[in-house]
CSV table of C-alpha atoms in Angstrom, one decimal:
chain,number,residue,atom,x,y,z
A,1,MET,CA,12.8,17.2,-2.8
A,2,ALA,CA,11.8,13.6,-3.8
A,3,LEU,CA,11.5,12.7,-0.1
A,4,LEU,CA,9.4,15.8,0.6
A,5,ILE,CA,7.1,15.1,-2.2
A,6,ALA,CA,6.7,11.5,-1.1
A,7,VAL,CA,6.0,12.4,2.5
A,8,LEU,CA,3.5,15.1,1.6
A,9,THR,CA,1.7,12.9,-0.9
A,10,LEU,CA,1.5,10.0,1.5
A,11,VAL,CA,0.0,12.3,4.2
A,12,LEU,CA,-2.6,13.5,1.7
A,13,LEU,CA,-3.4,9.9,0.8
A,14,VAL,CA,-3.9,8.8,4.4
A,15,SER,CA,-6.0,11.9,5.0
A,16,ALA,CA,-8.5,10.9,2.4
A,17,SER,CA,-11.9,9.8,3.6
A,18,THR,CA,-15.0,8.6,1.9
A,19,SER,CA,-17.0,11.7,2.9
A,20,PRO,CA,-15.9,15.3,2.5
A,21,ALA,CA,-18.0,16.1,5.6
A,22,ILE,CA,-15.6,14.2,7.8
A,23,ALA,CA,-13.0,16.5,9.3
A,24,LEU,CA,-9.8,14.9,10.3
A,25,SER,CA,-7.7,16.1,13.3
A,26,LEU,CA,-4.3,15.3,14.7
A,27,ASN,CA,-5.7,15.3,18.3
A,28,HIS,CA,-8.9,13.3,17.5
A,29,TYR,CA,-8.1,10.7,20.2
A,30,GLU,CA,-6.3,12.9,22.6
A,31,LYS,CA,-8.9,12.4,25.3
A,32,THR,CA,-10.6,9.2,24.3
A,33,CYS,CA,-7.6,7.0,23.4
A,34,PRO,CA,-4.3,8.9,23.9
A,35,ASP,CA,-2.1,5.8,23.6
A,36,VAL,CA,-3.5,4.4,20.4
A,37,GLU,CA,-0.6,5.2,18.2
A,38,SER,CA,1.9,3.7,20.6
A,39,ILE,CA,-0.3,0.5,20.8
A,40,VAL,CA,-0.4,0.1,17.0
A,41,ALA,CA,3.3,0.9,16.6
A,42,LYS,CA,4.2,-1.9,19.1
A,43,ALA,CA,1.9,-4.4,17.3
A,44,VAL,CA,3.5,-3.6,14.0
A,45,GLU,CA,7.0,-3.8,15.4
A,46,ARG,CA,6.4,-7.2,17.0
A,47,ALA,CA,5.0,-8.6,13.7
A,48,THR,CA,8.0,-7.2,11.8
A,49,MET,CA,10.4,-8.9,14.1
A,50,LYS,CA,8.9,-12.2,13.2
A,51,ASP,CA,8.3,-11.4,9.5
A,52,LYS,CA,10.4,-8.9,7.6
A,53,THR,CA,7.8,-8.7,4.8
A,54,VAL,CA,5.2,-7.1,7.1
A,55,PRO,CA,6.1,-3.4,6.4
A,56,ALA,CA,5.8,-3.7,2.7
A,57,ALA,CA,2.6,-5.6,3.1
A,58,LEU,CA,1.0,-3.0,5.3
A,59,LEU,CA,2.0,-0.1,3.1
A,60,ARG,CA,0.6,-1.8,0.0
A,61,MET,CA,-2.6,-2.8,1.8
A,62,HIS,CA,-3.1,0.9,2.8
A,63,PHE,CA,-2.6,2.0,-0.8
A,64,HIS,CA,-5.0,-0.6,-2.1
A,65,ASP,CA,-7.6,0.4,0.5
A,66,CYS,CA,-7.3,4.2,-0.2
A,67,PHE,CA,-7.4,3.9,-4.0
A,68,ILE,CA,-10.9,2.3,-4.2
A,69,ARG,CA,-13.3,4.1,-1.8
A,70,GLY,CA,-10.9,6.3,0.1
A,71,CYS,CA,-9.1,5.3,3.3
A,72,ASP,CA,-12.0,3.5,4.9
A,73,ALA,CA,-10.6,0.1,5.7
A,74,SER,CA,-13.0,-1.6,3.3
A,75,VAL,CA,-10.1,-3.8,2.2
A,76,LEU,CA,-10.3,-5.5,5.6
A,77,LEU,CA,-14.0,-6.7,5.2
A,78,TYR,CA,-14.7,-10.3,4.5
A,79,SER,CA,-16.9,-11.6,1.6
A,80,LYS,CA,-20.4,-12.4,2.8
A,81,GLY,CA,-23.2,-14.2,1.1
A,82,ASN,CA,-23.4,-13.2,-2.5
A,83,ASN,CA,-21.1,-10.2,-2.0
A,84,LYS,CA,-17.4,-10.7,-2.9
A,85,ALA,CA,-15.3,-8.2,-0.9
A,86,GLU,CA,-12.3,-6.2,-2.0
A,87,LYS,CA,-9.8,-8.5,-0.4
A,88,ASP,CA,-11.0,-11.3,-2.7
A,89,GLY,CA,-10.6,-9.2,-5.8
A,90,PRO,CA,-7.9,-10.4,-8.3
A,91,ALA,CA,-5.6,-7.5,-7.5
A,92,ASN,CA,-5.8,-8.1,-3.8
A,93,LEU,CA,-5.3,-11.9,-3.6
A,94,SER,CA,-1.6,-11.3,-3.0
A,95,LEU,CA,-2.2,-8.9,-0.1
A,96,HIS,CA,-1.1,-10.2,3.3
A,97,GLY,CA,-0.6,-9.0,6.8
A,98,PHE,CA,-4.2,-8.7,7.7
A,99,TYR,CA,-3.5,-10.4,11.0
A,100,VAL,CA,-1.3,-7.5,12.0
A,101,ILE,CA,-4.2,-5.0,11.8
A,102,GLU,CA,-6.6,-7.5,13.5
A,103,ASN,CA,-4.2,-8.0,16.4
A,104,ALA,CA,-3.6,-4.2,16.7
A,105,LYS,CA,-7.4,-3.6,16.7
A,106,LYS,CA,-7.8,-6.2,19.5
A,107,GLU,CA,-5.2,-4.4,21.7
A,108,VAL,CA,-6.7,-1.0,20.9
A,109,GLU,CA,-10.2,-2.3,21.8
A,110,ALA,CA,-8.9,-3.6,25.1
A,111,ALA,CA,-7.6,-0.1,26.0
A,112,CYS,CA,-10.3,2.0,24.3
A,113,PRO,CA,-13.4,0.0,23.5
A,114,GLY,CA,-15.5,1.3,20.5
A,115,VAL,CA,-13.4,4.4,19.9
A,116,VAL,CA,-10.8,4.0,17.2
A,117,SER,CA,-11.7,3.0,13.6
A,118,CYS,CA,-9.9,0.3,11.7
A,119,ALA,CA,-9.3,2.9,9.0
A,120,ASP,CA,-7.2,4.9,11.4
A,121,ILE,CA,-5.4,1.9,12.7
A,122,LEU,CA,-4.4,0.9,9.1
A,123,ALA,CA,-3.2,4.5,8.5
A,124,PHE,CA,-1.1,4.4,11.6
A,125,ALA,CA,0.3,0.9,10.7
A,126,ALA,CA,1.3,2.1,7.2
A,127,ARG,CA,3.2,5.0,8.7
A,128,ASP,CA,4.9,2.8,11.3
A,129,ALA,CA,5.8,0.3,8.5
A,130,VAL,CA,7.7,3.0,6.7
A,131,VAL,CA,9.5,4.2,9.9
A,132,LEU,CA,10.5,0.6,10.8
A,133,SER,CA,12.0,0.3,7.3
A,134,GLY,CA,14.2,3.4,7.8
A,135,GLY,CA,11.9,5.8,6.1
A,136,PRO,CA,10.5,9.1,7.3
A,137,THR,CA,7.7,9.6,9.9
A,138,TRP,CA,4.8,12.0,9.7
A,139,GLU,CA,1.8,13.0,11.8
A,140,VAL,CA,-1.3,11.0,10.8
A,141,PRO,CA,-4.6,13.0,10.8
A,142,LYS,CA,-7.3,11.0,12.6
A,143,GLY,CA,-11.0,10.5,12.6
A,144,ARG,CA,-11.7,8.3,9.6
A,145,LYS,CA,-14.9,6.3,9.5
A,146,ASP,CA,-14.9,2.6,8.6
A,147,GLY,CA,-16.6,1.8,5.4
A,148,ARG,CA,-19.4,-0.8,5.3
A,149,THR,CA,-19.3,-1.4,1.5
A,150,SER,CA,-16.6,-3.6,-0.1
A,151,LYS,CA,-16.8,-5.0,-3.6
A,152,ALA,CA,-14.3,-7.1,-5.4
A,153,SER,CA,-15.4,-5.8,-8.7
A,154,GLU,CA,-14.2,-2.4,-7.8
A,155,THR,CA,-10.6,-3.6,-7.5
A,156,ILE,CA,-10.3,-3.4,-11.2
A,157,GLN,CA,-9.7,0.3,-10.6
A,158,LEU,CA,-6.3,-0.4,-9.1
A,159,PRO,CA,-3.4,0.4,-11.4
A,160,ALA,CA,-2.1,-2.8,-13.0
A,161,PRO,CA,1.6,-3.5,-13.2
A,162,THR,CA,1.2,-3.7,-17.0
A,163,PHE,CA,-0.1,-0.1,-17.3
A,164,ASN,CA,1.9,2.3,-19.4
A,165,ILE,CA,2.5,5.9,-18.4
A,166,SER,CA,-0.7,7.2,-20.1
A,167,GLN,CA,-2.9,4.6,-18.4
A,168,LEU,CA,-1.3,5.4,-15.0
A,169,GLN,CA,-1.8,9.1,-15.5
A,170,GLN,CA,-5.5,8.5,-16.3
A,171,SER,CA,-6.0,6.1,-13.4
A,172,PHE,CA,-4.4,8.6,-10.9
A,173,SER,CA,-6.1,11.7,-12.4
A,174,GLN,CA,-9.5,10.1,-11.9
A,175,ARG,CA,-8.8,10.3,-8.2
A,176,GLY,CA,-7.5,13.9,-8.3
A,177,LEU,CA,-3.9,12.8,-8.1
A,178,SER,CA,-1.2,14.6,-10.2
A,179,MET,CA,1.9,13.3,-12.0
A,180,ASP,CA,4.0,14.3,-8.9
A,181,ASP,CA,1.6,12.1,-6.8
A,182,LEU,CA,2.0,9.2,-9.3
A,183,VAL,CA,5.8,9.4,-9.1
A,184,ALA,CA,5.9,9.7,-5.3
A,185,LEU,CA,3.4,6.9,-4.7
A,186,SER,CA,5.2,4.7,-7.2
A,187,GLY,CA,8.4,5.4,-5.2
A,188,GLY,CA,6.6,4.1,-2.2
A,189,HIS,CA,7.2,0.6,-3.7
A,190,THR,CA,10.8,1.0,-2.6
A,191,ILE,CA,10.2,-1.6,0.1
A,192,GLY,CA,9.1,-5.2,-0.6
A,193,PHE,CA,9.6,-7.1,-3.8
A,194,SER,CA,8.2,-7.4,-7.4
A,195,HIS,CA,6.6,-10.5,-8.9
A,196,CYS,CA,8.6,-11.7,-11.9
A,197,SER,CA,5.3,-12.5,-13.6
A,198,SER,CA,4.4,-8.8,-13.5
A,199,PHE,CA,7.1,-7.8,-16.1
A,200,GLN,CA,8.2,-11.1,-17.6
A,201,ASN,CA,6.7,-10.1,-20.9
A,202,ARG,CA,9.0,-7.1,-21.0
A,203,ILE,CA,12.3,-9.0,-20.6
A,204,ARG,CA,11.6,-11.9,-22.9
A,205,ASN,CA,9.8,-12.3,-26.2
A,206,PHE,CA,8.6,-8.7,-26.0
A,207,ASN,CA,7.4,-8.6,-29.7
A,208,ALA,CA,8.4,-9.9,-33.1
A,209,THR,CA,11.2,-7.4,-33.4
A,210,HIS,CA,12.6,-7.1,-29.9
A,211,ASP,CA,13.3,-9.8,-27.3
A,212,ILE,CA,13.5,-7.0,-24.6
A,213,ASP,CA,11.3,-4.0,-24.3
A,214,PRO,CA,13.4,-1.3,-26.1
A,215,THR,CA,12.2,1.4,-23.6
A,216,MET,CA,13.9,-0.5,-20.7
A,217,HIS,CA,17.5,0.3,-19.9
A,218,PRO,CA,19.6,-2.6,-21.2
A,219,SER,CA,21.6,-3.1,-17.9
A,220,PHE,CA,18.4,-3.0,-15.9
A,221,ALA,CA,16.8,-5.5,-18.2
A,222,ALA,CA,19.8,-7.8,-17.9
A,223,SER,CA,19.7,-7.7,-14.1
A,224,LEU,CA,16.0,-8.6,-14.2
A,225,ARG,CA,16.6,-11.5,-16.6
A,226,ASN,CA,19.3,-12.7,-14.1
A,227,VAL,CA,17.0,-12.7,-11.1
A,228,CYS,CA,14.0,-14.0,-13.1
A,229,PRO,CA,15.4,-16.8,-15.2
A,230,ILE,CA,13.1,-18.8,-17.6
A,231,LYS,CA,12.9,-21.7,-15.2
A,232,ASN,CA,12.3,-19.5,-12.2
A,233,LYS,CA,11.7,-20.9,-8.8
A,234,ALA,CA,12.0,-17.7,-6.6
A,235,LYS,CA,9.2,-15.8,-8.5
A,236,ASN,CA,10.2,-12.6,-6.7
A,237,ALA,CA,12.7,-10.0,-7.8
A,238,GLY,CA,14.5,-7.2,-6.0
A,239,ALA,CA,13.4,-8.1,-2.4
A,240,ASN,CA,14.3,-5.2,-0.2
A,241,GLY,CA,13.4,-4.3,3.4
A,242,SER,CA,14.9,-0.8,3.5
A,243,PHE,CA,13.1,2.4,2.6
A,244,PHE,CA,15.1,4.5,0.1
A,245,ASN,CA,14.6,8.3,0.0
A,246,SER,CA,15.3,8.7,-3.7
A,247,PHE,CA,13.5,7.3,-6.7
A,248,ARG,CA,14.5,7.4,-10.3
């Protein structure tokens, strides 16, 4: 059931668009660019063979894109003039893998000039990233339009790693997402790694009474303290390249 919820939720997320008037379709490129998904999948696979962190990077990038203005690829836009774009917002400074989307776009353009949106390419790439990590596959509805507005200031809307459950619920509900959606999308973090700095305050010097956050399971806290020592050089915890179909 957890897998089913995760897949359905992710499909709903990648189906989102910035305008309710845009109708997505599974056969949107059937006549104009029939090989687009194959082209993108091969680009993602090549990149993953060289860098095992690519799948997690693409999945996270897609989520960060969709959570702000819908799945419109506005996270790919560069800052220009006085406008600071989403990718330069504090929450997105750690995003990487943009080159994978850019390379896929170039190959798609060579086959089908001016047809496929970057938003659709990013949606395909996120799906392919999950598949390459041993996760499920799904049909991606197509026909998204690329956004032309990208503001770093709006990235404050992204849920922070320090959010408690009430803050997370409020953040997700503002986008029409339920508690089931919250759990499933959080479970999507099953690939990649966590930054020790994101939870360091919960495993050491939590408050005047407790050294460790009392809401955290003791054995889990102990494992985190082990991989994130005080004099930490690795900075990352729980690195994982496989997609797990259960989340607790």
